[in-house]
Amino acid sequence: MSILNLPEPANWSKAGARLVVAGIVVLAGLVYFLVRGILAGLRGNLWTTVLVLGIVTFPVMMMAALALAATGKTQLRTSGDATGFTVLPDKRFSMLYFTGMAVLAPSAILFAVFVPQGAIDIPMSRGMQVFSPVLFATAAVIAIGALILGVRREGVGYLKFTPSAIEIADVLKTREVEWDDIVDVRDHSDTKDGNKTGRSVVLCLRNGGEAVIGALNMYVPTGVPLYWMVRHYWRHPEDRAELRDSRALDRLRAGRFDLG
């Protein structure tokens, strides 16, 4: 079966609707912030305009990356060796992410410095004048840390499948889940936020916990093939030897998975 014809997990559509609402709320906030920055520039405070543009760059870049994934334009990238089969995010997603972080870090630092001095021409309550420098300083630290970790990892993350485990890496941490510790593979979580995991694979663990592999559509178009790939290799340990050679990629491209 072609990967384009694989059935979408039932609970993903529910999560997708909530993400759309969240996206609209974030977009409205960005537009408001951007308008305030532009108005400050028209009043002669170009410094405020420049910093606002720097702050909104990261969320705009991330929205562009999400749009890329949502429209099914993700390009499959993989690598393999004798240890296992690795799936990598689309290069364009990594480029958008690192560009946004690189612009966010200095902009957030300057915001944190100049807000207490009254040099930012954006209406703020007294509480926001006190709280926002802390918020922007924290954002700067996170951005710098993410850039350093991203450079060390040479990317924003990866999924590595080996005959014994799944290695899940993002810009902050790496987790390894052994196949033998997985008791079920689902398209949603059993927690109260079960339908908020998005286009993810939820690994139900023997100890009662869960491990979520998220943002699957950043790796392959729609993310659906990766969901069925994880389920297939969990249910068929006899096929895991394929993960050490080209057969895993052949199976992924052909969509030859157990859909039961």
CSV table of C-alpha atoms in Angstrom, one decimal, residues 17-173:
chain,number,residue,atom,x,y,z
A,17,ALA,CA,-9.1,20.7,15.6
A,18,ARG,CA,-7.8,21.9,18.9
A,19,LEU,CA,-4.4,22.8,17.4
A,20,VAL,CA,-6.2,25.0,14.8
A,21,VAL,CA,-8.0,26.9,17.6
A,22,ALA,CA,-4.7,27.3,19.5
A,23,GLY,CA,-3.0,28.5,16.3
A,24,ILE,CA,-5.6,31.2,15.7
A,25,VAL,CA,-5.2,32.5,19.3
A,26,VAL,CA,-1.4,32.6,18.9
A,27,LEU,CA,-1.8,34.4,15.5
A,28,ALA,CA,-4.1,37.0,17.0
A,29,GLY,CA,-1.5,37.7,19.7
A,30,LEU,CA,1.3,38.1,17.2
A,31,VAL,CA,-0.7,40.4,15.0
A,32,TYR,CA,-1.5,42.6,18.0
A,33,PHE,CA,2.1,42.7,19.1
A,34,LEU,CA,3.3,43.4,15.6
A,35,VAL,CA,0.8,46.3,15.1
A,36,ARG,CA,2.0,47.9,18.3
A,37,GLY,CA,5.5,47.7,17.1
A,38,ILE,CA,4.7,49.2,13.7
A,39,LEU,CA,2.8,52.1,15.4
A,40,ALA,CA,5.8,52.7,17.6
A,41,GLY,CA,7.9,53.1,14.5
A,42,LEU,CA,5.4,55.5,13.0
A,43,ARG,CA,5.8,57.6,16.1
A,44,GLY,CA,9.5,57.7,15.6
A,45,ASN,CA,10.7,54.9,17.9
A,46,LEU,CA,12.2,52.6,15.3
A,47,TRP,CA,14.1,50.7,18.0
A,48,THR,CA,10.8,49.3,19.3
A,49,THR,CA,9.8,48.2,15.8
A,50,VAL,CA,13.1,46.4,15.2
A,51,LEU,CA,12.9,44.5,18.5
A,52,VAL,CA,9.3,43.6,17.9
A,53,LEU,CA,10.1,42.2,14.5
A,54,GLY,CA,12.9,40.2,16.2
A,55,ILE,CA,10.6,38.8,18.8
A,56,VAL,CA,7.9,37.7,16.4
A,57,THR,CA,10.4,36.1,14.0
A,58,PHE,CA,10.5,32.8,15.9
A,59,PRO,CA,6.8,32.2,16.2
A,60,VAL,CA,6.3,33.2,12.5
A,61,MET,CA,9.1,30.8,11.5
A,62,MET,CA,7.5,28.0,13.5
A,63,MET,CA,4.1,28.7,12.0
A,64,ALA,CA,5.7,28.4,8.6
A,65,ALA,CA,7.2,25.1,9.5
A,66,LEU,CA,3.8,23.9,10.8
A,67,ALA,CA,2.2,25.0,7.6
A,68,LEU,CA,4.8,23.1,5.6
A,69,ALA,CA,4.0,20.0,7.6
A,70,ALA,CA,0.2,20.5,7.6
A,71,THR,CA,0.1,20.7,3.8
A,72,GLY,CA,2.0,17.4,3.4
A,73,LYS,CA,5.1,19.0,1.9
A,74,THR,CA,7.6,17.4,4.2
A,75,GLN,CA,10.5,15.7,2.5
A,76,LEU,CA,11.5,12.3,3.9
A,77,ARG,CA,15.1,12.1,5.2
A,78,THR,CA,16.7,8.9,6.6
A,79,SER,CA,20.0,7.3,7.3
A,80,GLY,CA,21.0,3.8,8.3
A,81,ASP,CA,23.9,1.7,9.4
A,82,ALA,CA,24.5,-1.6,11.2
A,83,THR,CA,23.1,-0.1,14.5
A,84,GLY,CA,19.7,1.0,13.2
A,85,PHE,CA,17.5,3.1,11.0
A,86,THR,CA,17.2,6.8,11.6
A,87,VAL,CA,14.4,9.2,10.4
A,88,LEU,CA,15.4,12.9,10.4
A,89,PRO,CA,13.3,16.1,10.2
A,90,ASP,CA,12.9,18.0,7.0
A,91,LYS,CA,15.9,20.2,6.5
A,92,ARG,CA,13.6,23.2,5.9
A,93,PHE,CA,12.1,22.8,9.3
A,94,SER,CA,15.5,22.8,10.9
A,95,MET,CA,16.5,25.9,9.0
A,96,LEU,CA,13.3,27.8,10.1
A,97,TYR,CA,13.8,26.7,13.7
A,98,PHE,CA,17.4,27.7,14.0
A,99,THR,CA,16.8,31.0,12.1
A,100,GLY,CA,14.0,31.9,14.5
A,101,MET,CA,16.0,31.0,17.6
A,102,ALA,CA,19.1,33.0,16.4
A,103,VAL,CA,17.0,36.1,15.9
A,104,LEU,CA,14.9,35.6,19.1
A,105,ALA,CA,17.9,35.3,21.5
A,106,PRO,CA,19.4,38.9,21.0
A,107,SER,CA,16.0,40.5,20.6
A,108,ALA,CA,14.8,39.0,23.9
A,109,ILE,CA,17.9,40.1,25.7
A,110,LEU,CA,17.5,43.7,24.4
A,111,PHE,CA,13.9,43.7,25.4
A,112,ALA,CA,14.7,42.6,28.9
A,113,VAL,CA,17.3,45.4,29.2
A,114,PHE,CA,15.3,48.3,27.7
A,115,VAL,CA,11.8,47.7,29.1
A,116,PRO,CA,12.8,48.7,32.6
A,117,GLN,CA,14.4,51.9,31.1
A,118,GLY,CA,11.2,52.9,29.5
A,119,ALA,CA,12.8,52.7,26.0
A,120,ILE,CA,10.2,50.4,24.5
A,121,ASP,CA,7.2,52.3,23.1
A,122,ILE,CA,4.5,49.7,23.8
A,123,PRO,CA,1.7,50.3,26.4
A,124,MET,CA,2.3,48.1,29.5
A,125,SER,CA,0.8,47.9,32.9
A,126,ARG,CA,3.1,48.3,35.9
A,127,GLY,CA,2.9,44.5,36.4
A,128,MET,CA,3.9,43.8,32.8
A,129,GLN,CA,6.8,46.3,33.2
A,130,VAL,CA,8.1,44.2,36.1
A,131,PHE,CA,7.2,40.8,34.7
A,132,SER,CA,8.1,41.1,31.0
A,133,PRO,CA,11.9,41.5,31.5
A,134,VAL,CA,12.0,38.3,33.4
A,135,LEU,CA,9.9,36.6,30.7
A,136,PHE,CA,12.1,37.9,27.9
A,137,ALA,CA,15.3,37.0,29.8
A,138,THR,CA,14.0,33.5,30.2
A,139,ALA,CA,13.2,33.2,26.5
A,140,ALA,CA,16.7,34.4,25.7
A,141,VAL,CA,18.3,31.7,27.9
A,142,ILE,CA,16.1,29.0,26.4
A,143,ALA,CA,16.9,30.2,22.8
A,144,ILE,CA,20.6,30.2,23.5
A,145,GLY,CA,20.5,26.8,25.1
A,146,ALA,CA,18.4,25.4,22.3
A,147,LEU,CA,20.9,26.7,19.7
A,148,ILE,CA,23.9,25.2,21.6
A,149,LEU,CA,22.2,21.8,21.9
A,150,GLY,CA,21.0,22.0,18.3
A,151,VAL,CA,24.5,22.6,17.1
A,152,ARG,CA,25.8,19.7,19.2
A,153,ARG,CA,23.2,17.4,17.8
A,154,GLU,CA,23.6,18.7,14.3
A,155,GLY,CA,19.8,19.2,14.0
A,156,VAL,CA,16.6,19.6,15.9
A,157,GLY,CA,16.2,15.9,16.6
A,158,TYR,CA,15.7,12.4,15.2
A,159,LEU,CA,14.0,9.0,15.6
A,160,LYS,CA,16.3,6.0,15.6
A,161,PHE,CA,14.9,2.5,15.4
A,162,THR,CA,17.1,-0.4,16.4
A,163,PRO,CA,16.2,-4.1,16.9
A,164,SER,CA,16.1,-3.5,20.7
A,165,ALA,CA,14.8,0.0,21.2
A,166,ILE,CA,13.5,3.3,19.8
A,167,GLU,CA,15.7,6.4,20.4
A,168,ILE,CA,13.7,9.6,20.6
A,169,ALA,CA,15.8,12.8,20.4
A,170,ASP,CA,14.8,16.5,20.3
A,171,VAL,CA,16.7,19.7,20.9
A,172,LEU,CA,16.5,19.3,24.7
A,173,LYS,CA,16.9,15.6,25.5
